[in-house]
């Protein structure tokens, strides 16, 4: 990580690069009071010292545990000494350990049912997942309103509605996989129908907000660029994520513009 040898500071760009995040995210943390810069230069640039480095490490560790930024702020504000911070972190790690065990059981159940050709149950498939885990990424890509409306909508659902929403996701992904395996063109009537269902599912998940053509295309690109999302489709056959991306782009340009 590049530092200024005279001051031992990091620029916002260098700190973001080293931490694997973005300057925009660091500025967002600063606006929330989570990570204020150690100083702001005469040119308006933000600079961070070693204390900032340690604080960012703490923030990122807590984010890895799935905590939202307001909770992280409370955790950091309540820490009095190193021992207290470590005890808090240990408790959170134990909670995360329990969640990971649930995820392992969920994947194992899904694997066994897939191998036996049994019907998947959304509640089992998504057990252990936290829909708020990518809050910062959603805000960074689409803005605060996109997250808040989606989050409010999801929290308003009954458990049965949440299960159905998850099952619809599974069904759409499986239908894309079958279409890809059958060699159907992405602009065919059958694939367009699946893509329309996918668009409606996304709009619903975004709190019944309109999905623009550009946002739809951008989301499709993310399916391929981010392996966490691509795996949801490629498990139905290698190349399915790219197929979905192409179908979304074709649909957006032909139907949504």
Tab-separated table of C-alpha atoms in Angstrom:
chain	number	residue	atom	x	y	z
A	1	UNK	CA	0.000	0.000	0.000
A	2	UNK	CA	1.499	3.333	-1.022
A	3	UNK	CA	1.970	5.881	1.760
A	4	UNK	CA	3.508	9.300	1.968
A	5	UNK	CA	6.884	8.545	3.602
A	6	UNK	CA	6.952	11.961	5.236
A	7	UNK	CA	3.588	11.723	6.989
A	8	UNK	CA	2.802	7.986	7.064
A	9	UNK	CA	-0.634	8.709	5.591
A	10	UNK	CA	-2.723	7.100	2.905
A	11	UNK	CA	-4.724	8.931	0.293
A	12	UNK	CA	-8.343	7.874	-0.066
A	13	UNK	CA	-7.551	6.212	-3.397
A	14	UNK	CA	-4.656	4.190	-1.984
A	15	UNK	CA	-6.600	3.171	1.107
A	16	UNK	CA	-9.602	2.103	-0.961
A	17	UNK	CA	-7.379	0.109	-3.324
A	18	UNK	CA	-5.612	-1.695	-0.484
A	19	UNK	CA	-8.879	-2.509	1.299
A	20	UNK	CA	-10.552	-3.782	-1.861
A	21	UNK	CA	-13.298	-1.200	-1.732
A	22	UNK	CA	-13.991	2.150	-3.417
A	23	UNK	CA	-13.332	5.792	-2.637
A	24	UNK	CA	-17.086	6.364	-2.752
A	25	UNK	CA	-17.609	3.769	-0.030
A	26	UNK	CA	-14.963	5.397	2.172
A	27	UNK	CA	-16.573	8.800	1.673
A	28	UNK	CA	-19.919	7.235	2.608
A	29	UNK	CA	-18.357	5.849	5.800
A	30	UNK	CA	-16.992	9.319	6.509
A	31	UNK	CA	-20.385	10.975	6.043
A	32	UNK	CA	-21.847	8.536	8.571
A	33	UNK	CA	-19.092	9.336	11.049
A	34	UNK	CA	-17.679	5.825	10.866
A	35	UNK	CA	-14.382	6.734	9.217
A	36	UNK	CA	-13.545	10.437	9.240
A	37	UNK	CA	-10.260	11.295	7.518
A	38	UNK	CA	-7.376	12.114	9.808
A	39	UNK	CA	-7.007	15.351	7.868
A	40	UNK	CA	-8.166	17.067	4.711
A	41	UNK	CA	-5.474	18.672	2.597
A	42	UNK	CA	-5.536	22.184	1.178
A	43	UNK	CA	-6.521	20.607	-2.122
A	44	UNK	CA	-9.599	19.035	-0.485
A	45	UNK	CA	-8.192	15.490	-0.629
A	46	UNK	CA	-8.836	13.147	2.274
A	47	UNK	CA	-5.905	11.510	4.065
A	48	UNK	CA	-5.912	8.656	6.584
A	49	UNK	CA	-3.399	7.726	9.301
A	50	UNK	CA	-2.649	4.400	10.993
A	51	UNK	CA	-5.513	4.783	13.451
A	52	UNK	CA	-7.824	5.189	10.460
A	53	UNK	CA	-6.335	2.056	8.943
A	54	UNK	CA	-7.119	0.021	12.066
A	55	UNK	CA	-10.617	1.485	12.283
A	56	UNK	CA	-11.341	0.577	8.665
A	57	UNK	CA	-10.130	-2.954	9.321
A	58	UNK	CA	-12.617	-3.155	12.199
A	59	UNK	CA	-15.448	-1.820	10.032
A	60	UNK	CA	-14.726	-4.317	7.269
A	61	UNK	CA	-14.527	-7.201	9.730
A	62	UNK	CA	-17.927	-6.268	11.114
A	63	UNK	CA	-19.321	-5.931	7.584
A	64	UNK	CA	-18.039	-9.441	6.850
A	65	UNK	CA	-20.160	-10.582	9.780
A	66	UNK	CA	-23.192	-9.089	8.071
A	67	UNK	CA	-23.753	-6.152	10.417
A	68	UNK	CA	-25.409	-3.037	9.027
A	69	UNK	CA	-23.663	0.304	9.255
A	70	UNK	CA	-25.901	1.712	12.054
A	71	UNK	CA	-25.083	-1.330	14.215
A	72	UNK	CA	-21.390	-1.016	13.392
A	73	UNK	CA	-21.516	2.620	14.513
A	74	UNK	CA	-23.014	1.522	17.845
A	75	UNK	CA	-20.387	-1.190	18.268
A	76	UNK	CA	-17.506	1.181	17.580
A	77	UNK	CA	-18.949	3.920	19.796
A	78	UNK	CA	-19.396	1.504	22.684
A	79	UNK	CA	-15.877	0.090	22.631
A	80	UNK	CA	-13.851	1.286	25.615
A	81	UNK	CA	-10.672	-0.783	25.298
A	82	UNK	CA	-9.037	-3.460	23.210
A	83	UNK	CA	-10.206	-6.338	25.404
A	84	UNK	CA	-13.832	-5.186	25.198
A	85	UNK	CA	-13.574	-4.872	21.431
A	86	UNK	CA	-12.146	-8.387	21.157
A	87	UNK	CA	-14.892	-9.834	23.349
A	88	UNK	CA	-17.524	-8.137	21.199
A	89	UNK	CA	-15.887	-9.422	18.054
A	90	UNK	CA	-15.655	-12.953	19.479
A	91	UNK	CA	-19.383	-12.948	20.248
A	92	UNK	CA	-20.129	-11.803	16.719
A	93	UNK	CA	-17.848	-14.462	15.259
A	94	UNK	CA	-19.740	-17.111	17.220
A	95	UNK	CA	-22.995	-15.824	15.753
A	96	UNK	CA	-21.475	-15.929	12.290
A	97	UNK	CA	-20.238	-19.451	12.937
A	98	UNK	CA	-23.797	-20.523	13.695
A	99	UNK	CA	-25.005	-18.854	10.490
A	100	UNK	CA	-22.333	-20.604	8.431
A	101	UNK	CA	-23.357	-23.956	9.904
A	102	UNK	CA	-26.898	-23.230	8.705
A	103	UNK	CA	-25.560	-22.333	5.261
A	104	UNK	CA	-23.595	-25.586	5.097
A	105	UNK	CA	-26.705	-27.548	6.036
A	106	UNK	CA	-28.702	-25.594	3.444
A	107	UNK	CA	-26.217	-26.343	0.653
A	108	UNK	CA	-25.946	-29.987	1.698
A	109	UNK	CA	-29.736	-30.351	1.606
A	110	UNK	CA	-29.929	-28.629	-1.783
A	111	UNK	CA	-27.167	-30.877	-3.154
A	112	UNK	CA	-28.830	-34.073	-1.956
A	113	UNK	CA	-32.232	-33.055	-3.321
A	114	UNK	CA	-30.713	-32.023	-6.656
A	115	UNK	CA	-28.891	-35.344	-6.979
A	116	UNK	CA	-32.101	-37.242	-6.208
A	117	UNK	CA	-34.192	-35.061	-8.508
A	118	UNK	CA	-36.427	-33.887	-5.667
A	119	UNK	CA	-38.324	-30.585	-5.542
A	120	UNK	CA	-36.359	-27.757	-3.904
A	121	UNK	CA	-37.949	-25.778	-1.070
A	122	UNK	CA	-37.079	-22.087	-0.959
A	123	UNK	CA	-37.039	-21.947	2.846
A	124	UNK	CA	-34.331	-24.640	2.874
A	125	UNK	CA	-32.327	-23.177	0.002
A	126	UNK	CA	-32.124	-19.712	1.534
A	127	UNK	CA	-31.739	-20.691	5.191
A	128	UNK	CA	-28.859	-18.726	6.678
A	129	UNK	CA	-28.808	-16.011	4.040
A	130	UNK	CA	-29.108	-12.347	5.042
A	131	UNK	CA	-30.847	-10.141	2.461
A	132	UNK	CA	-29.193	-7.029	3.966
A	133	UNK	CA	-25.675	-8.388	3.482
A	134	UNK	CA	-25.025	-6.369	0.316
A	135	UNK	CA	-26.647	-3.165	1.520
A	136	UNK	CA	-23.589	-0.980	0.853
A	137	UNK	CA	-23.164	-2.391	-2.644
A	138	UNK	CA	-26.797	-1.709	-3.522
A	139	UNK	CA	-26.525	1.859	-2.228
A	140	UNK	CA	-23.284	2.407	-4.112
A	141	UNK	CA	-24.677	1.074	-7.412
A	142	UNK	CA	-28.268	2.350	-7.317
A	143	UNK	CA	-28.574	4.815	-4.451
A	144	UNK	CA	-30.039	4.924	-0.948
A	145	UNK	CA	-33.646	4.979	-2.174
A	146	UNK	CA	-33.186	1.726	-4.076
A	147	UNK	CA	-32.116	-0.033	-0.899
A	148	UNK	CA	-34.619	1.526	1.505
A	149	UNK	CA	-37.626	0.827	-0.724
A	150	UNK	CA	-36.493	-2.751	-1.320
A	151	UNK	CA	-35.761	-3.358	2.349
A	152	UNK	CA	-39.102	-1.892	3.468
A	153	UNK	CA	-40.953	-4.039	0.934
A	154	UNK	CA	-39.158	-7.231	1.987
A	155	UNK	CA	-39.755	-6.640	5.683
A	156	UNK	CA	-43.463	-6.150	4.992
A	157	UNK	CA	-43.817	-9.694	3.623
A	158	UNK	CA	-45.147	-12.632	5.556
A	159	UNK	CA	-42.890	-15.668	5.902
A	160	UNK	CA	-44.940	-17.463	3.254
A	161	UNK	CA	-44.541	-14.529	0.844
A	162	UNK	CA	-40.792	-14.508	1.448
A	163	UNK	CA	-40.642	-18.225	0.685
A	164	UNK	CA	-42.631	-17.705	-2.499
A	165	UNK	CA	-40.368	-14.839	-3.573
A	166	UNK	CA	-37.344	-17.076	-3.093
A	167	UNK	CA	-39.018	-19.962	-4.920
A	168	UNK	CA	-39.805	-17.707	-7.883
A	169	UNK	CA	-36.105	-16.862	-8.085
A	170	UNK	CA	-35.214	-20.555	-8.160
A	171	UNK	CA	-37.827	-21.294	-10.823
A	172	UNK	CA	-36.677	-18.477	-13.108
A	173	UNK	CA	-33.021	-19.501	-12.815
A	174	UNK	CA	-33.913	-23.125	-13.588
A	175	UNK	CA	-35.967	-22.084	-16.626
A	176	UNK	CA	-33.035	-20.037	-17.941
A	177	UNK	CA	-30.820	-23.079	-17.441
A	178	UNK	CA	-33.169	-25.321	-19.410
A	179	UNK	CA	-33.467	-22.764	-22.212
A	180	UNK	CA	-29.696	-22.463	-22.406
A	181	UNK	CA	-29.246	-26.234	-22.471
A	182	UNK	CA	-31.829	-26.463	-25.270
A	183	UNK	CA	-29.923	-23.897	-27.312
A	184	UNK	CA	-32.814	-21.437	-27.538
A	185	UNK	CA	-31.801	-17.993	-28.892
A	186	UNK	CA	-31.932	-15.226	-26.295
A	187	UNK	CA	-34.367	-13.298	-28.500
A	188	UNK	CA	-36.736	-16.244	-28.930
A	189	UNK	CA	-40.322	-15.997	-27.707
A	190	UNK	CA	-39.738	-18.569	-24.984
A	191	UNK	CA	-36.667	-16.844	-23.563
A	192	UNK	CA	-38.291	-13.427	-23.792
A	193	UNK	CA	-41.131	-14.773	-21.635
A	194	UNK	CA	-38.674	-16.010	-18.994
A	195	UNK	CA	-36.818	-12.681	-19.106
A	196	UNK	CA	-40.075	-10.781	-18.631
A	197	UNK	CA	-40.767	-12.832	-15.507
A	198	UNK	CA	-37.251	-12.027	-14.321
A	199	UNK	CA	-37.807	-8.307	-14.898
A	200	UNK	CA	-41.063	-8.443	-12.927
A	201	UNK	CA	-39.336	-10.374	-10.121
A	202	UNK	CA	-36.599	-7.728	-9.916
A	203	UNK	CA	-39.145	-4.889	-9.923
A	204	UNK	CA	-40.989	-6.609	-7.083
A	205	UNK	CA	-37.780	-7.075	-5.108
A	206	UNK	CA	-36.939	-3.421	-5.598
A	207	UNK	CA	-40.136	-2.474	-3.795
A	208	UNK	CA	-42.296	-2.347	-6.950
A	209	UNK	CA	-40.009	0.297	-8.434
A	210	UNK	CA	-39.606	0.688	-12.181
A	211	UNK	CA	-36.643	-1.175	-13.646
A	212	UNK	CA	-35.055	0.891	-16.399
A	213	UNK	CA	-33.421	-0.659	-19.432
A	214	UNK	CA	-29.973	0.532	-18.339
A	215	UNK	CA	-30.422	-0.841	-14.819
A	216	UNK	CA	-31.633	-4.164	-16.219
A	217	UNK	CA	-28.614	-4.424	-18.524
A	218	UNK	CA	-26.253	-3.397	-15.731
A	219	UNK	CA	-27.678	-6.038	-13.426
A	220	UNK	CA	-27.153	-8.664	-16.105
A	221	UNK	CA	-23.527	-7.621	-16.435
A	222	UNK	CA	-23.139	-8.013	-12.672
A	223	UNK	CA	-24.333	-11.624	-12.895
A	224	UNK	CA	-21.241	-12.412	-14.951
A	225	UNK	CA	-18.766	-10.030	-13.293
A	226	UNK	CA	-19.556	-11.084	-9.724
A	227	UNK	CA	-19.116	-14.849	-9.092
A	228	UNK	CA	-21.393	-14.674	-6.048
A	229	UNK	CA	-24.324	-13.951	-8.368
A	230	UNK	CA	-23.112	-15.903	-11.396
A	231	UNK	CA	-22.986	-19.110	-9.353
A	232	UNK	CA	-26.759	-18.932	-8.881
A	233	UNK	CA	-27.164	-19.423	-12.636
A	234	UNK	CA	-24.091	-21.416	-13.641
A	235	UNK	CA	-25.142	-24.201	-11.293
A	236	UNK	CA	-27.777	-24.896	-13.961
A	237	UNK	CA	-25.044	-25.365	-16.569
A	238	UNK	CA	-21.774	-23.633	-17.363
A	239	UNK	CA	-22.336	-20.396	-19.250
A	240	UNK	CA	-25.896	-19.894	-18.007
A	241	UNK	CA	-25.019	-16.618	-16.242
A	242	UNK	CA	-23.653	-15.184	-19.509
A	243	UNK	CA	-26.761	-16.480	-21.284
A	244	UNK	CA	-28.992	-14.666	-18.773
A	245	UNK	CA	-26.962	-11.488	-19.225
A	246	UNK	CA	-27.380	-11.672	-23.008
A	247	UNK	CA	-31.098	-12.376	-22.649
A	248	UNK	CA	-31.545	-9.368	-20.359
A	249	UNK	CA	-29.619	-7.099	-22.727
A	250	UNK	CA	-31.613	-8.306	-25.731
A	251	UNK	CA	-34.908	-7.881	-23.882
A	252	UNK	CA	-34.020	-4.407	-22.557
A	253	UNK	CA	-33.008	-3.108	-25.977
A	254	UNK	CA	-36.015	-4.585	-27.776
A	255	UNK	CA	-38.784	-4.144	-25.232
A	256	UNK	CA	-37.807	-1.671	-22.523
A	257	UNK	CA	-36.384	1.249	-24.493
